[in-house]
Short mmCIF file of C-alpha atoms in Angstrom, two decimals:
data_model
loop_
_atom_site.label_atom_id
_atom_site.label_comp_id
_atom_site.label_asym_id
_atom_site.label_seq_id
_atom_site.Cartn_x
_atom_site.Cartn_y
_atom_site.Cartn_z
CA MET A 1 -30.69 21.33 16.72
CA SER A 2 -31.14 23.88 13.98
CA ALA A 3 -33.73 23.20 11.34
CA SER A 4 -32.53 22.49 7.84
CA PRO A 5 -34.13 24.29 4.93
CA ALA A 6 -37.37 22.79 3.69
CA PRO A 7 -37.17 21.04 0.32
CA PRO A 8 -38.42 23.11 -2.63
CA THR A 9 -42.11 22.87 -3.44
CA PRO A 10 -42.63 20.47 -6.37
CA PRO A 11 -43.87 22.17 -9.56
CA ARG A 12 -47.37 21.45 -10.78
CA ARG A 13 -46.21 18.99 -13.44
CA VAL A 14 -44.58 16.88 -10.72
CA ILE A 15 -47.81 16.92 -8.70
CA LEU A 16 -49.71 15.73 -11.76
CA VAL A 17 -47.23 12.91 -12.37
CA LEU A 18 -47.58 11.85 -8.73
CA ALA A 19 -51.38 11.90 -9.10
CA LEU A 20 -51.03 9.68 -12.17
CA ALA A 21 -48.81 7.34 -10.15
CA CYS A 22 -51.48 7.08 -7.45
CA GLY A 23 -54.12 6.17 -10.02
CA VAL A 24 -52.05 3.62 -11.93
CA SER A 25 -50.81 1.96 -8.73
CA VAL A 26 -54.21 1.54 -7.12
CA ALA A 27 -55.74 0.29 -10.38
CA THR A 28 -53.73 -2.93 -10.10
CA ILE A 29 -55.90 -4.20 -7.24
CA TYR A 30 -59.22 -3.17 -8.81
CA PHE A 31 -59.12 -4.31 -12.45
CA PRO A 32 -59.28 -8.04 -11.52
CA GLN A 33 -62.84 -7.44 -10.31
CA ALA A 34 -63.94 -7.06 -13.94
CA ILE A 35 -62.24 -10.18 -15.31
CA SER A 36 -62.92 -12.88 -12.70
CA SER A 37 -65.45 -14.58 -15.00
CA LEU A 38 -62.86 -14.70 -17.81
CA ILE A 39 -60.31 -16.20 -15.40
CA ALA A 40 -62.81 -18.85 -14.32
CA ALA A 41 -63.57 -19.87 -17.91
CA ASP A 42 -59.96 -20.04 -19.05
CA LEU A 43 -58.53 -21.84 -16.01
CA HIS A 44 -61.56 -24.15 -15.74
CA VAL A 45 -62.45 -23.23 -12.17
CA THR A 46 -65.67 -22.04 -10.56
CA ALA A 47 -66.55 -18.37 -10.44
CA GLY A 48 -66.25 -18.41 -6.66
CA SER A 49 -62.73 -19.83 -6.88
CA ALA A 50 -61.69 -17.23 -9.47
CA ALA A 51 -62.94 -14.47 -7.15
CA LEU A 52 -60.14 -15.46 -4.75
CA VAL A 53 -57.84 -13.48 -7.04
CA VAL A 54 -59.64 -10.28 -6.01
CA THR A 55 -59.70 -11.25 -2.34
CA ALA A 56 -55.99 -12.09 -2.35
CA ALA A 57 -55.09 -8.72 -3.88
CA GLN A 58 -57.04 -6.86 -1.21
CA PHE A 59 -55.61 -8.93 1.63
CA GLY A 60 -52.16 -8.26 0.19
CA TYR A 61 -52.88 -4.54 0.02
CA ALA A 62 -53.98 -4.49 3.66
CA GLY A 63 -50.79 -6.33 4.60
CA GLY A 64 -48.68 -3.92 2.58
CA ILE A 65 -50.25 -0.92 4.29
CA PHE A 66 -49.43 -2.36 7.69
CA LEU A 67 -45.95 -3.67 6.86
CA LEU A 68 -44.58 -1.20 4.29
CA VAL A 69 -46.31 2.19 4.57
CA PRO A 70 -44.64 3.04 7.93
CA LEU A 71 -41.29 2.80 6.08
CA GLY A 72 -42.26 6.09 4.44
CA ASP A 73 -41.13 7.71 7.70
CA ARG A 74 -37.83 5.81 7.72
CA LEU A 75 -36.48 5.45 4.15
CA PRO A 76 -35.83 7.97 1.35
CA HIS A 77 -39.06 8.24 -0.59
CA ARG A 78 -37.59 7.95 -4.08
CA THR A 79 -35.84 4.68 -3.33
CA LEU A 80 -38.87 3.21 -1.58
CA ILE A 81 -41.40 4.23 -4.24
CA VAL A 82 -39.32 3.06 -7.23
CA THR A 83 -38.50 -0.25 -5.55
CA LEU A 84 -42.15 -0.95 -4.76
CA LEU A 85 -43.24 -0.10 -8.31
CA ALA A 86 -40.60 -2.43 -9.76
CA LEU A 87 -41.78 -5.25 -7.49
CA THR A 88 -45.39 -4.54 -8.48
CA ALA A 89 -44.49 -4.83 -12.16
CA ALA A 90 -42.79 -8.18 -11.47
CA GLY A 91 -45.88 -9.42 -9.62
CA LEU A 92 -48.15 -8.40 -12.49
CA LEU A 93 -45.95 -10.22 -15.00
CA ALA A 94 -46.08 -13.34 -12.82
CA ALA A 95 -49.87 -13.08 -12.61
CA GLY A 96 -50.22 -12.62 -16.38
CA ALA A 97 -48.16 -15.76 -16.99
CA ALA A 98 -49.75 -17.85 -14.20
CA PRO A 99 -50.52 -21.38 -15.45
CA THR A 100 -52.90 -22.28 -12.61
CA LEU A 101 -55.24 -20.54 -10.21
CA PRO A 102 -53.06 -21.07 -7.09
CA VAL A 103 -50.12 -19.38 -8.83
CA LEU A 104 -52.37 -16.51 -9.92
CA VAL A 105 -53.74 -16.06 -6.39
CA ALA A 106 -50.22 -16.02 -4.94
CA ALA A 107 -49.01 -13.48 -7.53
CA SER A 108 -52.11 -11.36 -6.89
CA ALA A 109 -51.44 -11.31 -3.15
CA ALA A 110 -47.79 -10.37 -3.70
CA THR A 111 -48.79 -7.57 -6.07
CA GLY A 112 -51.26 -6.25 -3.52
CA VAL A 113 -48.53 -6.05 -0.88
CA THR A 114 -46.26 -3.87 -3.01
CA THR A 115 -48.86 -1.65 -4.67
CA VAL A 116 -49.26 0.62 -1.62
CA VAL A 117 -47.36 3.43 -3.35
CA PRO A 118 -50.29 5.92 -3.12
CA GLN A 119 -50.25 5.61 0.67
CA ILE A 120 -46.61 6.75 0.59
CA ILE A 121 -46.89 9.42 -2.12
CA ILE A 122 -49.76 11.35 -0.52
CA PRO A 123 -48.16 11.92 2.93
CA MET A 124 -44.81 12.63 1.27
CA THR A 125 -46.24 15.30 -1.02
CA ALA A 126 -48.19 16.95 1.77
CA GLY A 127 -44.90 17.48 3.59
CA LEU A 128 -43.34 19.15 0.55
CA VAL A 129 -45.87 21.93 0.01
CA PRO A 130 -46.79 24.99 2.08
CA ALA A 131 -49.70 24.62 4.47
CA ALA A 132 -51.78 26.99 2.34
CA ARG A 133 -51.54 24.62 -0.65
CA ARG A 134 -51.70 21.31 1.19
CA GLY A 135 -55.45 20.78 0.79
CA ALA A 136 -55.43 21.59 -2.92
CA VAL A 137 -52.45 19.33 -3.62
CA THR A 138 -53.90 16.48 -1.59
CA GLY A 139 -57.17 16.89 -3.50
CA THR A 140 -55.29 16.57 -6.79
CA LEU A 141 -53.63 13.35 -5.65
CA LEU A 142 -56.93 11.93 -4.40
CA SER A 143 -58.55 12.75 -7.74
CA GLY A 144 -55.86 10.67 -9.41
CA LEU A 145 -56.53 7.88 -6.94
CA ILE A 146 -60.29 7.89 -7.58
CA GLY A 147 -59.71 8.09 -11.33
CA GLY A 148 -57.51 4.99 -11.13
CA ILE A 149 -60.19 3.07 -9.27
CA LEU A 150 -62.89 4.11 -11.73
CA LEU A 151 -60.91 3.39 -14.88
CA ALA A 152 -59.41 0.15 -13.57
CA ARG A 153 -62.59 -1.87 -14.04
CA THR A 154 -63.19 -0.38 -17.48
CA PHE A 155 -59.57 -1.06 -18.46
CA GLY A 156 -59.67 -4.62 -17.16
CA GLY A 157 -63.08 -5.49 -18.54
CA THR A 158 -62.53 -4.01 -22.00
CA LEU A 159 -59.00 -5.33 -22.57
CA GLY A 160 -59.90 -8.68 -21.06
CA GLU A 161 -62.90 -9.04 -23.37
CA TRP A 162 -60.80 -8.26 -26.44
CA LEU A 163 -57.55 -10.09 -25.69
CA GLY A 164 -58.22 -12.41 -22.77
CA TRP A 165 -57.76 -12.05 -19.02
CA ARG A 166 -53.94 -12.14 -19.18
CA ALA A 167 -53.75 -8.97 -21.30
CA PRO A 168 -54.72 -6.52 -18.50
CA TYR A 169 -52.01 -7.95 -16.24
CA LEU A 170 -49.30 -7.71 -18.89
CA ALA A 171 -50.35 -4.22 -19.99
CA ALA A 172 -50.45 -3.05 -16.38
CA ALA A 173 -46.95 -4.45 -15.81
CA VAL A 174 -45.59 -2.38 -18.70
CA LEU A 175 -47.36 0.75 -17.43
CA VAL A 176 -46.10 0.32 -13.87
CA LEU A 177 -42.53 -0.35 -14.99
CA GLY A 178 -42.58 2.78 -17.15
CA LEU A 179 -43.95 4.71 -14.19
CA ALA A 180 -41.11 3.46 -12.01
CA LEU A 181 -38.56 4.78 -14.50
CA LEU A 182 -40.35 8.13 -14.65
CA LEU A 183 -40.62 8.51 -10.88
CA ALA A 184 -36.93 7.69 -10.49
CA ARG A 185 -36.38 11.09 -12.14
CA VAL A 186 -39.38 12.98 -10.75
CA VAL A 187 -39.67 12.18 -7.03
CA PRO A 188 -37.84 14.89 -5.06
CA ASP A 189 -34.99 14.11 -2.69
CA THR A 190 -36.36 13.77 0.85
CA THR A 191 -34.81 13.13 4.24
CA PRO A 192 -36.37 10.42 6.45
CA THR A 193 -38.20 11.94 9.42
CA SER A 194 -37.89 9.00 11.80
CA ARG A 195 -35.02 7.02 13.29
CA GLN A 196 -37.21 4.42 14.89
CA SER A 197 -36.49 0.78 14.25
CA TYR A 198 -38.78 -1.18 11.95
CA PRO A 199 -40.49 -3.04 14.85
CA GLU A 200 -41.19 0.30 16.54
CA LEU A 201 -42.61 1.76 13.33
CA ILE A 202 -45.06 -1.05 12.66
CA SER A 203 -46.13 -1.32 16.30
CA ALA A 204 -47.07 2.36 16.49
CA PRO A 205 -50.43 1.92 14.66
CA LEU A 206 -51.40 -0.82 17.14
CA ARG A 207 -50.66 1.53 20.04
CA LEU A 208 -52.75 4.22 18.41
CA LEU A 209 -55.67 1.83 18.02
CA ARG A 210 -55.49 1.03 21.72
CA GLU A 211 -55.22 4.65 22.79
CA GLU A 212 -57.68 6.40 20.45
CA PRO A 213 -61.36 5.39 20.70
CA ASP A 214 -62.29 7.74 17.83
CA LEU A 215 -59.74 6.01 15.60
CA ARG A 216 -61.25 2.63 16.49
CA ARG A 217 -64.66 4.04 15.65
CA SER A 218 -63.52 5.29 12.25
CA CYS A 219 -61.91 1.92 11.54
CA LEU A 220 -65.12 0.09 12.39
CA TYR A 221 -67.20 2.37 10.17
CA GLN A 222 -64.95 2.05 7.12
CA ALA A 223 -64.20 -1.66 7.54
CA SER A 224 -67.94 -2.34 7.69
CA VAL A 225 -69.06 -0.26 4.71
CA PHE A 226 -66.01 -1.19 2.65
CA ALA A 227 -66.87 -4.85 3.23
CA GLY A 228 -70.30 -4.24 1.71
CA PHE A 229 -68.80 -2.14 -1.08
CA SER A 230 -66.29 -4.87 -2.01
CA ALA A 231 -68.95 -7.58 -1.79
CA ALA A 232 -71.17 -5.67 -4.22
CA TRP A 233 -68.43 -4.97 -6.76
CA THR A 234 -67.04 -8.51 -6.62
CA ALA A 235 -70.48 -10.12 -7.05
CA LEU A 236 -71.50 -7.59 -9.71
CA THR A 237 -69.40 -9.47 -12.27
CA LEU A 238 -71.28 -12.67 -11.46
CA LEU A 239 -74.64 -10.91 -11.79
CA VAL A 240 -73.96 -9.05 -15.04
CA THR A 241 -72.35 -12.03 -16.78
CA GLY A 242 -74.97 -14.46 -15.42
CA PRO A 243 -78.48 -15.37 -16.57
CA ALA A 244 -80.12 -12.13 -15.40
CA TYR A 245 -78.23 -10.00 -17.94
CA GLY A 246 -75.98 -12.32 -19.98
CA MET A 247 -73.49 -9.55 -20.73
CA GLY A 248 -69.69 -9.68 -21.06
CA ALA A 249 -66.92 -8.54 -18.76
CA GLN A 250 -66.74 -5.26 -20.67
CA ALA A 251 -70.16 -4.30 -19.27
CA VAL A 252 -68.76 -4.54 -15.73
CA GLY A 253 -66.07 -2.06 -16.70
CA VAL A 254 -68.62 0.35 -18.14
CA LEU A 255 -70.69 0.12 -14.95
CA GLY A 256 -67.52 1.06 -13.08
CA LEU A 257 -67.65 4.47 -14.72
CA VAL A 258 -70.86 5.35 -12.90
CA GLY A 259 -68.74 6.09 -9.84
CA ALA A 260 -67.26 9.12 -11.59
CA ALA A 261 -69.66 11.33 -9.66
CA SER A 262 -67.81 10.45 -6.46
CA MET A 263 -64.86 12.50 -7.76
CA PHE A 264 -67.08 15.57 -7.56
CA CYS A 265 -69.00 14.63 -4.41
CA THR A 266 -65.93 13.97 -2.28
CA PRO A 267 -64.95 17.68 -2.00
CA LEU A 268 -68.55 18.48 -1.04
CA ALA A 269 -68.36 15.89 1.74
CA GLY A 270 -65.13 17.47 2.93
CA ARG A 271 -66.68 20.93 3.14
CA ALA A 272 -69.71 19.47 4.95
CA ALA A 273 -67.39 17.80 7.46
CA ASP A 274 -65.68 21.16 8.06
CA ARG A 275 -68.99 22.93 8.65
CA ARG A 276 -71.07 20.30 10.44
CA GLY A 277 -68.47 17.92 11.81
CA PRO A 278 -67.47 14.44 10.60
CA ASP A 279 -70.10 12.62 12.65
CA THR A 280 -72.91 14.27 10.72
CA VAL A 281 -71.37 13.30 7.38
CA THR A 282 -70.84 9.76 8.71
CA LEU A 283 -74.57 9.52 9.49
CA TRP A 284 -75.51 10.70 5.99
CA SER A 285 -73.07 8.25 4.44
CA LEU A 286 -74.29 5.22 6.39
CA LEU A 287 -77.89 6.03 5.53
CA GLY A 288 -76.82 6.38 1.88
CA VAL A 289 -75.23 2.92 1.91
CA ILE A 290 -78.43 1.40 3.32
CA GLY A 291 -80.45 3.25 0.67
CA SER A 292 -78.16 1.96 -2.07
CA ALA A 293 -78.83 -1.62 -0.92
CA GLY A 294 -82.54 -1.05 -1.50
CA ALA A 295 -81.88 0.14 -5.05
CA LEU A 296 -79.41 -2.64 -5.78
CA VAL A 297 -81.82 -5.42 -4.86
CA LEU A 298 -84.17 -4.13 -7.57
CA GLY A 299 -81.25 -4.08 -9.99
CA GLY A 300 -81.09 -7.85 -9.93
CA THR A 301 -84.32 -8.23 -11.89
CA GLY A 302 -82.65 -7.93 -15.31
CA GLY A 303 -83.70 -6.00 -18.38
CA THR A 304 -83.02 -2.40 -19.32
CA ALA A 305 -84.90 -0.97 -16.34
CA GLY A 306 -83.04 -3.27 -13.97
CA LEU A 307 -79.70 -2.23 -15.46
CA VAL A 308 -80.52 1.47 -14.97
CA VAL A 309 -81.50 0.86 -11.35
CA LEU A 310 -78.37 -1.24 -10.84
CA ALA A 311 -76.17 1.57 -12.16
CA GLY A 312 -77.94 4.10 -9.93
CA GLY A 313 -77.54 1.87 -6.89
CA MET A 314 -73.82 1.40 -7.52
CA LEU A 315 -73.42 5.16 -7.97
CA LEU A 316 -75.14 5.86 -4.65
CA LEU A 317 -72.99 3.21 -2.97
CA ASP A 318 -69.79 4.75 -4.36
CA VAL A 319 -70.74 8.28 -3.30
CA ALA A 320 -71.81 7.19 0.19
CA VAL A 321 -68.67 5.13 0.84
CA GLN A 322 -66.34 7.90 -0.37
CA GLY A 323 -68.23 10.51 1.67
CA GLY A 324 -67.77 8.34 4.74
CA GLN A 325 -64.08 8.06 3.92
CA VAL A 326 -63.70 11.84 3.98
CA ALA A 327 -65.52 12.07 7.32
CA ASN A 328 -63.39 9.35 8.85
CA GLN A 329 -60.18 11.02 7.74
CA ALA A 330 -61.30 14.38 9.11
CA ARG A 331 -61.92 12.66 12.45
CA ASN A 332 -58.67 10.70 12.37
CA PHE A 333 -56.28 13.48 11.50
CA ALA A 334 -57.59 15.69 14.29
CA LEU A 335 -56.25 13.12 16.76
CA ARG A 336 -52.46 13.03 16.47
CA PRO A 337 -50.95 15.70 14.20
CA ASP A 338 -47.50 14.35 15.11
CA ALA A 339 -48.34 10.84 13.86
CA ARG A 340 -50.70 11.20 10.92
CA ALA A 341 -48.90 8.64 8.75
CA ARG A 342 -49.17 6.01 11.47
CA VAL A 343 -52.80 6.91 12.14
CA ASN A 344 -53.41 6.41 8.42
CA THR A 345 -51.65 3.04 8.52
CA ALA A 346 -53.94 1.81 11.29
CA TYR A 347 -57.05 3.10 9.56
CA MET A 348 -56.27 1.87 6.05
CA THR A 349 -55.20 -1.56 7.28
CA CYS A 350 -58.54 -2.03 9.01
CA ALA A 351 -60.44 -0.70 6.00
CA PHE A 352 -58.84 -3.11 3.56
CA LEU A 353 -59.13 -6.06 5.88
CA GLY A 354 -62.85 -5.30 5.88
CA GLY A 355 -62.82 -5.00 2.09
CA SER A 356 -61.02 -8.33 1.71
CA ALA A 357 -63.50 -10.06 3.99
CA GLY A 358 -66.34 -8.44 2.04
CA SER A 359 -65.06 -9.80 -1.28
CA TRP A 360 -64.95 -13.31 0.17
CA LEU A 361 -68.37 -13.02 1.83
CA GLY A 362 -69.93 -11.47 -1.27
CA VAL A 363 -69.12 -14.48 -3.44
CA ARG A 364 -70.44 -16.85 -0.77
CA ALA A 365 -73.61 -14.82 -0.34
CA TYR A 366 -74.17 -14.78 -4.10
CA GLY A 367 -73.62 -18.53 -4.35
CA ARG A 368 -76.13 -19.33 -1.60
CA LEU A 369 -78.72 -16.56 -1.83
CA GLY A 370 -78.13 -14.90 -5.19
CA TRP A 371 -77.95 -11.14 -5.71
CA PRO A 372 -80.48 -10.40 -2.90
CA GLY A 373 -78.03 -12.06 -0.48
CA VAL A 374 -75.29 -9.66 -1.59
CA THR A 375 -77.51 -6.59 -1.21
CA GLY A 376 -78.58 -7.86 2.20
CA LEU A 377 -74.90 -8.06 3.15
CA VAL A 378 -74.41 -4.43 2.03
CA ALA A 379 -77.34 -3.33 4.21
CA LEU A 380 -76.24 -5.46 7.18
CA THR A 381 -72.68 -4.14 7.30
CA ALA A 382 -73.92 -0.54 7.10
CA ALA A 383 -76.55 -1.22 9.77
CA LEU A 384 -73.86 -2.54 12.13
CA ALA A 385 -71.83 0.62 11.64
CA LEU A 386 -74.94 2.80 12.03
CA THR A 387 -75.83 1.07 15.32
CA ARG A 388 -72.35 1.80 16.64
CA HIS A 389 -72.60 5.38 15.44
CA LEU A 390 -75.94 6.03 17.11
CA THR A 391 -74.81 4.49 20.41
CA ARG A 392 -71.39 6.19 20.56
CA HIS A 393 -70.39 7.96 23.75
CA ARG A 394 -70.67 11.70 23.36
CA THR A 395 -67.36 13.53 23.75
CA PRO A 396 -66.72 17.29 23.76
CA ALA A 397 -66.73 18.43 20.15
CA THR A 398 -63.62 19.87 18.57
CA PRO A 399 -63.35 21.30 15.10
CA PRO A 400 -62.02 18.72 12.62
CA GLY A 401 -58.26 19.16 12.58
CA GLY A 402 -58.51 22.03 15.08
CA PRO A 403 -55.77 22.72 17.57
CA ALA A 404 -57.83 21.52 20.48
CA ALA A 405 -57.93 18.12 18.89
CA SER A 406 -54.33 17.48 19.76
CA ALA A 407 -53.70 19.78 22.68
CA GLU A 408 -54.59 17.16 25.26
CA ARG A 409 -53.23 14.16 23.37
CA PRO A 410 -49.91 12.60 24.33
CA ALA A 411 -47.34 12.76 21.56
CA MET A 412 -45.87 9.67 19.99
CA PRO A 413 -42.68 8.39 21.62
CA VAL A 414 -39.53 10.32 20.80
CA GLU A 415 -37.83 8.72 17.82
CA GLY A 416 -34.21 8.87 18.84
CA PRO A 417 -32.32 12.10 18.19
CA ALA A 418 -34.65 14.75 16.88
CA THR A 419 -34.71 15.27 13.15
CA PRO A 420 -35.52 18.59 11.52
CA ALA A 421 -39.09 17.54 10.79
CA GLU A 422 -39.71 15.90 14.15
CA GLY A 423 -37.74 17.94 16.57
CA PRO A 424 -39.19 19.70 19.60
CA ALA A 425 -42.70 20.93 19.21
CA ALA A 426 -43.18 23.32 16.32
CA PRO A 427 -46.65 24.77 16.78
CA ALA A 428 -46.31 27.56 14.27
CA GLU A 429 -48.79 25.95 11.91
CA GLY A 430 -51.15 24.70 14.57
CA PRO A 431 -52.27 21.16 14.20
CA ALA A 432 -50.55 20.47 10.92
CA THR A 433 -46.90 20.92 11.66
CA SER A 434 -45.06 18.58 13.89
CA ALA A 435 -44.54 15.72 11.51
CA GLU A 436 -44.26 17.73 8.41
CA GLY A 437 -42.96 14.87 6.33
CA PRO A 438 -45.31 11.95 5.68
CA ALA A 439 -48.43 13.33 7.27
CA THR A 440 -51.72 13.39 5.49
CA SER A 441 -54.54 11.22 4.32
CA SER A 442 -55.41 8.77 1.61
CA ARG A 443 -58.54 7.07 0.24
CA PRO A 444 -59.27 3.12 0.29
CA VAL A 445 -59.02 1.71 -3.11
#
């Protein structure tokens, strides 16, 4: 079957709009972390009960990654992205108008399911640009993603403090709906790269988890540290607004800005993974998470000095977790170049399941043991991952993403009649060709 011409490379302004879409989309599952105390006060529920809103959003996001992201290989991207954004806006409106906590939790979970747009945009865009520009374009999209995570807490905390907890939901709904209208004009026409049935698409990540021990290892690392990360950020609201500091929800949003350094440290982690291998960067990252737990426990003492230490500990935690994310993705995408989107589905699902569990455990740890219990949870989850890392079976090293990484790997099952992007092997670009459509990485948010 002859190959059809590749779609034109999107201009830079389109890439920037897609980066903005990644940031706005992912922000919808992070801004509730800054307003859980406001929700508790207005709906007359405990702080622990209000934190279920955050947990539900993350569980929903994990479910959406598993159930919806594989459709990026099967459906036209424009239709899929615009539909998901419209559903996200509807979920945010429902959350903003929720009369009771159960309704808010349900709306939050539904919004989490549909807000997986970044996990579709990033692989799509990587398949639309030349190999020589793929890293730079992916970096731009990831910067938008990180920016959305950082600004989400500030947006939620500040607007919630001024206008009440419903305001961030309603404002986000308007933003997302406007974004859907914009992307309906901006997202390029694409041809689906898979003819597999939906059951086959969503079962592929499970097969990959069974077949790839290094993928399972990456999933364990990120699920563990992301559990500690989510526990810390969820309980931070309780700490800062509690007796130790007595500050408002806006302060939580300002503390969220300390993670801005991770936007600059992530490329450094990527270059270190290229030079020294992802396992070395993983070791550094896990040690960094454990070190951040030591700083964070001192941050619970209150006062100006305690607040400075708390901000430094959260910064170190952010940088360490994002550095580990880069290392894990370098390891993962060296495994199956023909199935990178499905590898990413398996990995991100595990990561956000860990994050959801961490949010739930963090509130329980804070309720029983206070802030030291939360920092102990951060250290414990990282220590579990570090133990696995230090006792891993040694395998012959291959360069991250190098051709040897996939040369001995079986390809994914043939997906019906070959499509232009997934026809017979096309090794011209080495490890980064066969599934040229949705095939790249994304960060956990």
